[in-house]
XYZ file of C-alpha atoms in Angstrom:
441
model
C 0.489 -0.077 0.274
C 3.118 2.531 0.969
C 4.690 1.522 -2.581
C 1.518 2.045 -4.481
C 1.287 5.552 -2.693
C 4.571 6.298 -3.229
C 4.481 5.925 -6.714
C 1.572 7.755 -7.107
C 3.600 10.520 -5.440
C 6.324 10.121 -7.943
C 3.598 10.377 -11.063
C 2.293 13.474 -9.671
C 5.197 15.088 -9.152
C 6.863 14.213 -12.992
C 2.816 15.646 -13.854
C 3.651 18.949 -11.984
C 7.075 19.137 -13.735
C 5.796 18.435 -17.496
C 3.141 21.454 -17.153
C 5.278 23.432 -15.770
C 7.659 23.072 -18.406
C 5.059 22.889 -21.391
C 4.184 26.367 -19.887
C 7.289 28.081 -19.456
C 7.778 26.577 -23.508
C 4.809 27.997 -24.412
C 6.043 31.407 -22.698
C 9.345 31.511 -24.281
C 7.418 30.718 -27.640
C 5.028 33.720 -27.206
C 8.280 35.927 -25.860
C 10.106 34.892 -28.377
C 7.310 35.175 -31.678
C 8.485 38.922 -31.868
C 11.533 38.509 -32.190
C 10.835 35.984 -34.888
C 9.367 38.141 -36.779
C 11.857 40.373 -38.084
C 13.113 36.424 -39.697
C 9.986 35.412 -41.163
C 9.054 36.505 -44.524
C 6.096 38.257 -45.066
C 3.503 38.190 -48.239
C 2.039 41.117 -49.651
C -1.171 41.572 -48.115
C -4.160 42.310 -49.576
C -7.206 43.372 -48.078
C -10.741 43.888 -50.737
C -13.229 46.605 -49.368
C -15.739 46.636 -52.190
C -17.957 45.559 -49.571
C -17.622 48.091 -47.878
C -17.807 50.690 -50.459
C -21.979 50.875 -52.173
C -23.278 52.792 -54.495
C -21.963 56.615 -54.858
C -18.908 55.698 -52.442
C -17.913 52.975 -55.131
C -17.832 55.029 -58.037
C -15.281 57.575 -56.882
C -12.356 55.078 -57.045
C -10.985 52.832 -59.569
C -9.454 50.465 -57.404
C -11.722 48.743 -53.949
C -8.487 47.356 -52.781
C -5.343 47.802 -50.656
C -2.302 46.025 -50.796
C 0.550 46.129 -48.501
C 4.354 45.069 -48.381
C 5.847 44.125 -45.538
C 8.652 44.984 -43.609
C 9.303 44.573 -39.616
C 12.907 45.762 -37.950
C 14.073 45.622 -34.791
C 13.393 49.320 -33.505
C 15.877 51.039 -30.529
C 15.433 51.144 -27.653
C 12.626 48.366 -27.851
C 10.394 47.099 -30.014
C 9.863 46.834 -34.022
C 10.060 49.110 -36.910
C 7.038 48.279 -39.413
C 6.880 49.431 -42.532
C 4.436 49.356 -45.432
C 4.295 50.390 -48.855
C 1.330 49.554 -51.514
C -2.102 51.227 -52.931
C -4.919 52.502 -50.494
C -7.633 52.629 -52.981
C -6.131 54.454 -56.383
C -3.528 56.309 -54.477
C -0.060 54.930 -53.201
C 1.420 55.323 -50.000
C 3.482 54.615 -47.996
C 3.554 54.129 -43.700
C 5.997 53.817 -41.038
C 4.996 52.138 -37.791
C 7.212 51.693 -34.053
C 5.415 48.778 -32.217
C 5.945 47.509 -28.937
C 5.164 43.963 -27.774
C 3.701 42.992 -24.081
C 2.765 39.753 -22.827
C -0.533 39.832 -24.169
C -0.627 42.938 -25.763
C 0.716 44.973 -28.540
C 1.115 48.943 -28.448
C 1.939 51.593 -31.116
C 2.039 54.507 -33.527
C 1.662 54.970 -36.813
C 2.507 57.361 -39.729
C 0.701 57.145 -43.262
C 1.871 59.628 -45.913
C -0.147 59.577 -49.555
C 3.035 59.556 -51.796
C 3.670 62.984 -53.277
C 1.176 64.924 -51.245
C 1.616 66.523 -48.379
C -1.733 63.901 -47.197
C -0.618 62.285 -43.963
C -2.270 60.752 -41.102
C -0.948 59.875 -37.149
C -2.514 56.961 -35.321
C -1.727 55.866 -32.356
C -3.073 52.007 -30.855
C -2.938 49.389 -28.520
C -4.191 45.744 -29.225
C -5.068 42.932 -26.468
C -7.234 40.687 -28.571
C -9.810 40.757 -30.688
C -12.387 42.262 -28.490
C -9.901 44.863 -26.550
C -7.875 47.301 -28.864
C -8.236 51.080 -29.298
C -6.973 53.683 -31.690
C -6.854 57.438 -31.936
C -6.299 58.955 -35.713
C -5.347 62.772 -36.778
C -5.063 64.193 -40.160
C -3.650 67.993 -39.359
C -5.286 71.119 -41.096
C -3.885 69.976 -44.753
C -4.555 72.962 -47.785
C -6.765 71.331 -50.354
C -7.324 72.925 -54.113
C -8.830 71.540 -57.114
C -5.442 70.011 -58.400
C -4.547 68.444 -55.112
C -3.692 65.091 -56.050
C -6.299 63.079 -53.411
C -9.329 65.404 -54.743
C -9.234 65.695 -58.646
C -10.158 62.521 -59.369
C -12.738 61.869 -56.270
C -14.371 65.738 -57.442
C -14.367 65.391 -60.831
C -16.765 62.048 -60.694
C -18.727 63.702 -57.631
C -19.898 66.440 -59.448
C -23.256 66.975 -60.195
C -23.873 67.323 -64.327
C -25.174 70.881 -63.511
C -21.583 71.956 -61.817
C -18.779 73.130 -64.139
C -15.659 75.020 -63.913
C -14.897 74.059 -60.425
C -12.127 76.148 -58.606
C -11.418 75.552 -54.725
C -9.149 76.416 -52.403
C -9.395 75.687 -48.455
C -8.017 73.528 -45.378
C -9.483 70.148 -44.653
C -8.929 68.287 -40.857
C -9.861 64.954 -39.192
C -10.028 63.413 -36.092
C -10.970 59.838 -35.380
C -10.813 57.299 -32.214
C -12.542 54.159 -31.919
C -12.462 51.373 -29.455
C -13.588 47.488 -28.195
C -13.303 46.899 -24.406
C -13.372 43.188 -22.442
C -16.135 44.612 -20.709
C -17.791 46.289 -23.316
C -17.422 44.055 -26.107
C -18.343 46.064 -29.200
C -16.823 48.165 -31.426
C -17.484 52.005 -30.880
C -16.110 55.109 -32.763
C -16.101 58.278 -34.054
C -15.034 61.010 -36.601
C -15.042 64.380 -37.294
C -14.336 65.961 -40.316
C -13.964 70.452 -40.768
C -13.555 72.188 -43.653
C -12.185 75.393 -43.165
C -11.633 79.146 -45.466
C -12.868 77.709 -48.102
C -13.144 79.686 -51.114
C -14.696 78.702 -54.491
C -15.653 79.602 -57.786
C -18.105 77.803 -60.112
C -20.792 77.527 -62.968
C -23.951 76.326 -61.463
C -26.493 75.190 -64.499
C -23.888 77.457 -66.751
C -24.411 80.968 -64.802
C -21.231 81.964 -62.117
C -21.462 81.454 -58.976
C -18.533 82.454 -55.966
C -18.378 81.161 -52.239
C -16.462 82.863 -49.732
C -15.043 81.749 -45.957
C -17.507 78.372 -46.233
C -16.615 76.436 -42.778
C -18.023 73.215 -42.392
C -18.141 70.291 -39.591
C -18.976 66.571 -39.875
C -18.694 63.274 -39.693
C -20.373 60.520 -37.597
C -20.527 58.092 -34.515
C -21.076 54.568 -34.567
C -21.257 51.799 -32.020
C -21.312 47.635 -33.278
C -23.802 48.317 -36.530
C -25.529 51.448 -35.627
C -24.128 54.323 -37.312
C -25.037 58.419 -36.647
C -24.638 61.093 -39.012
C -23.615 64.075 -37.045
C -25.277 67.441 -37.304
C -23.720 70.091 -39.577
C -23.552 73.167 -39.487
C -22.044 74.955 -42.740
C -21.451 78.650 -42.821
C -20.139 80.950 -45.821
C -19.011 84.576 -45.358
C -20.523 85.241 -48.673
C -22.419 83.261 -51.856
C -22.936 84.622 -55.184
C -25.384 83.543 -57.563
C -27.814 84.696 -60.032
C -26.839 88.667 -59.701
C -27.439 88.318 -55.455
C -25.181 88.426 -53.064
C -25.958 86.612 -50.336
C -24.006 87.013 -46.856
C -23.520 85.642 -43.366
C -24.927 82.532 -45.103
C -25.666 79.878 -42.366
C -27.722 76.307 -42.149
C -28.403 73.378 -39.715
C -28.802 70.466 -41.050
C -29.753 67.171 -39.594
C -29.364 63.410 -41.167
C -32.617 61.489 -40.841
C -32.918 57.872 -42.105
C -33.200 58.706 -45.594
C -32.758 62.523 -46.292
C -31.431 65.304 -44.548
C -33.245 67.782 -43.007
C -32.635 71.936 -43.012
C -33.826 72.870 -39.733
C -33.201 76.349 -39.942
C -31.532 78.504 -42.609
C -30.852 82.111 -43.244
C -28.462 84.773 -44.679
C -28.387 88.715 -45.684
C -29.318 89.772 -48.724
C -30.649 93.307 -50.255
C -30.272 94.746 -46.555
C -32.785 92.519 -45.607
C -33.116 88.591 -43.926
C -34.256 85.607 -45.869
C -35.251 82.611 -43.450
C -35.524 79.434 -44.281
C -37.225 76.244 -42.582
C -37.628 72.601 -42.170
C -36.561 71.658 -46.087
C -36.249 67.916 -46.316
C -33.144 66.902 -49.116
C -33.358 63.096 -50.582
C -29.918 62.553 -51.268
C -30.887 60.103 -54.232
C -33.427 62.155 -55.670
C -32.136 65.549 -55.032
C -36.084 66.664 -54.549
C -36.507 69.538 -52.489
C -38.976 72.339 -51.598
C -39.347 74.824 -49.082
C -40.516 78.423 -48.127
C -38.004 81.272 -47.765
C -40.196 84.142 -45.832
C -38.442 87.749 -46.588
C -37.731 90.244 -44.513
C -36.816 93.737 -44.444
C -35.423 93.607 -48.237
C -34.479 96.825 -50.090
C -36.998 97.583 -52.453
C -34.573 99.666 -54.665
C -32.052 96.720 -54.783
C -35.611 94.673 -55.427
C -36.188 96.254 -58.261
C -33.507 96.801 -60.207
C -33.407 92.976 -61.006
C -36.832 93.870 -62.913
C -35.689 94.067 -66.554
C -38.281 96.917 -67.072
C -37.115 98.725 -64.039
C -35.080 101.678 -64.910
C -34.861 103.703 -61.910
C -34.814 104.081 -57.871
C -36.760 102.854 -55.280
C -36.640 103.818 -50.921
C -38.442 101.641 -48.758
C -38.276 97.723 -47.274
C -40.496 94.784 -48.357
C -41.557 91.949 -47.079
C -42.585 88.171 -48.163
C -42.378 84.933 -48.893
C -40.991 82.773 -52.353
C -41.592 78.980 -52.287
C -39.730 76.855 -54.672
C -39.252 73.184 -55.682
C -35.825 71.575 -56.809
C -35.791 68.575 -58.981
C -32.461 66.416 -59.191
C -32.591 67.707 -62.403
C -31.496 70.807 -60.979
C -34.435 72.580 -62.309
C -35.943 75.064 -59.814
C -39.730 75.843 -59.627
C -40.642 78.961 -58.155
C -44.346 78.559 -57.056
C -47.000 81.687 -56.451
C -44.523 84.269 -54.673
C -45.037 87.991 -53.625
C -43.270 91.065 -51.522
C -44.649 93.622 -50.261
C -43.933 96.888 -48.459
C -44.233 97.643 -44.843
C -48.148 98.370 -44.436
C -47.662 102.082 -42.946
C -44.792 103.053 -43.768
C -44.153 104.943 -47.150
C -41.397 104.813 -49.675
C -40.051 107.190 -52.659
C -39.911 105.854 -56.989
C -38.120 107.216 -59.306
C -38.212 105.656 -62.844
C -36.092 107.221 -65.266
C -37.215 105.683 -68.006
C -41.261 104.755 -68.023
C -41.671 103.196 -71.723
C -41.675 99.751 -70.287
C -44.431 100.302 -67.775
C -46.483 102.577 -70.289
C -46.025 100.014 -72.365
C -47.454 97.668 -70.754
C -50.688 99.676 -70.097
C -51.002 101.039 -73.895
C -51.920 97.248 -74.428
C -54.471 97.197 -71.709
C -55.816 99.853 -73.288
C -54.899 103.423 -71.481
C -55.333 106.219 -73.352
C -52.195 108.058 -74.030
C -53.243 111.445 -72.636
C -53.394 109.119 -69.637
C -49.923 106.949 -70.095
C -48.027 110.749 -70.353
C -49.552 111.962 -67.283
C -48.412 108.339 -65.732
C -45.194 108.719 -67.219
C -44.869 111.726 -64.963
C -45.740 111.091 -62.467
C -43.657 108.130 -62.102
C -40.913 110.560 -62.440
C -40.942 111.507 -58.897
C -43.965 108.898 -56.885
C -44.473 108.727 -52.759
C -45.578 105.439 -52.579
C -47.927 103.556 -49.318
C -48.584 100.197 -51.276
C -45.920 98.405 -53.603
C -46.261 95.236 -54.319
C -44.678 93.110 -56.421
C -45.944 88.849 -57.194
C -44.930 85.661 -59.000
C -47.907 84.076 -60.808
C -47.821 80.858 -62.823
C -49.513 81.621 -66.042
C -51.997 78.613 -66.997
C -51.391 77.756 -70.956
C -49.408 80.693 -70.346
C -46.284 81.924 -69.326
C -45.603 83.246 -66.080
C -46.900 86.704 -64.971
C -45.066 89.181 -62.704
C -47.804 91.995 -61.602
C -46.498 95.662 -59.959
C -48.402 97.443 -58.068
C -48.033 100.737 -57.331
C -50.714 102.741 -55.188
C -49.258 106.581 -53.899
C -49.107 109.857 -54.955
C -47.269 112.371 -57.380
C -46.532 116.140 -56.953
C -45.440 118.286 -60.019
C -45.801 121.986 -60.192
C -47.177 122.352 -56.291
C -49.861 119.691 -57.664
C -50.226 116.119 -56.372
C -52.368 114.157 -57.902
C -53.151 110.286 -56.885
C -51.907 107.300 -58.771
C -52.762 103.735 -58.982
C -51.064 101.498 -61.371
C -51.462 97.434 -61.983
C -49.259 96.200 -64.799
C -48.458 92.571 -65.283
C -45.123 91.301 -66.959
C -45.190 88.324 -68.990
C -42.996 85.877 -70.655
C -39.712 83.997 -69.993
C -38.815 84.973 -65.965
C -35.428 84.745 -66.998
C -35.954 87.522 -69.388
C -38.620 89.586 -67.017
C -35.920 89.220 -63.941
C -32.135 90.126 -64.724
C -31.016 86.729 -61.817
C -29.436 85.003 -64.381
C -31.423 81.783 -63.834
C -32.743 79.456 -65.732
C -36.470 79.063 -63.986
C -38.764 77.014 -65.597
C -42.119 76.820 -66.095
C -44.439 75.127 -63.309
C -46.247 72.153 -65.423
C -49.886 71.702 -63.909
């Protein structure tokens, strides 16, 4: 009996020794693995990104892969230097990383450069397992323009057909981070990009447009399979288009599941304010409709855009401009109007009244009255000034102009009441240079 117990004791000791040897051998292999990396040839790596590039994003690049030829060297004072060269989608790159290995964790930092460009990304990372990792990435403010090696091909493919001759410059930066932890083992990440000091000129629908001082931040947050688009708040110092100059242009934009919602947008224009609320924009069809509310714009600046008006005016106008934009780039104005402030007066001095008088002649106004009216329009104090835009049924759009007030000449004051309607192609009636199509009923 004692001999059997002795044998069992020896067997137990041998098993403990064997287990210890296995553990030590495994630890030695794990500890030596990083050192063996410098002596093991690594084949070129290739990753297919096509499953992650969908729709429009897939059309922006020709190559949908990332390749890497990797070399590992010992690095001082500790760790390893990992060098890589290859292509990131359409762009050749080079990368250098310092990696330090612990018993069960690796940490390091990475610098990635797109060859022959100013684009650089700096990344720090730590990896302890498939569900235990973290990273932080940064692209510092980088100057960009239409000839930038990264953006040139992407911008050319991303622009809609209505946009041409784009010239721009500005700065871009990116900050991103992500992690997964043993206590919360799902990927969570955030990315924020910013464009600043962007100046651009382009032709929109064949008409010149200019943007000065554009600033916008955009990005996204994700956790597991869920993603949220961060709110957008673009701002521009000035936007010039269709003969109008907008200043202090801003918008607040939120992404919904299928569209973007502009909760509010506004600008200064013609000495007054323009405001817009609740504009839904479908990014697939680019269909949108909303109403621009107009408050306190200068009557003289507005009237100067009417081809038939040759003169000066004072006073403020208010009103609304409903519109609808189709994916083809066609802008449709619905019935709109501008009117003077009730109870206030303004002046109108028309140097050349012929276009107004000619319209009244077509309406049957006698020549004697037309002559007196032309004199009155040279110096008119108005109490009512109203402009409308109406869709003519089965004919061209109409632009009625209403003026009520008094004219004084030679010590005599007479009442004036004018209702004249201009008809035809709106692009000719209004000096905007905009191609506004007629509404189809």
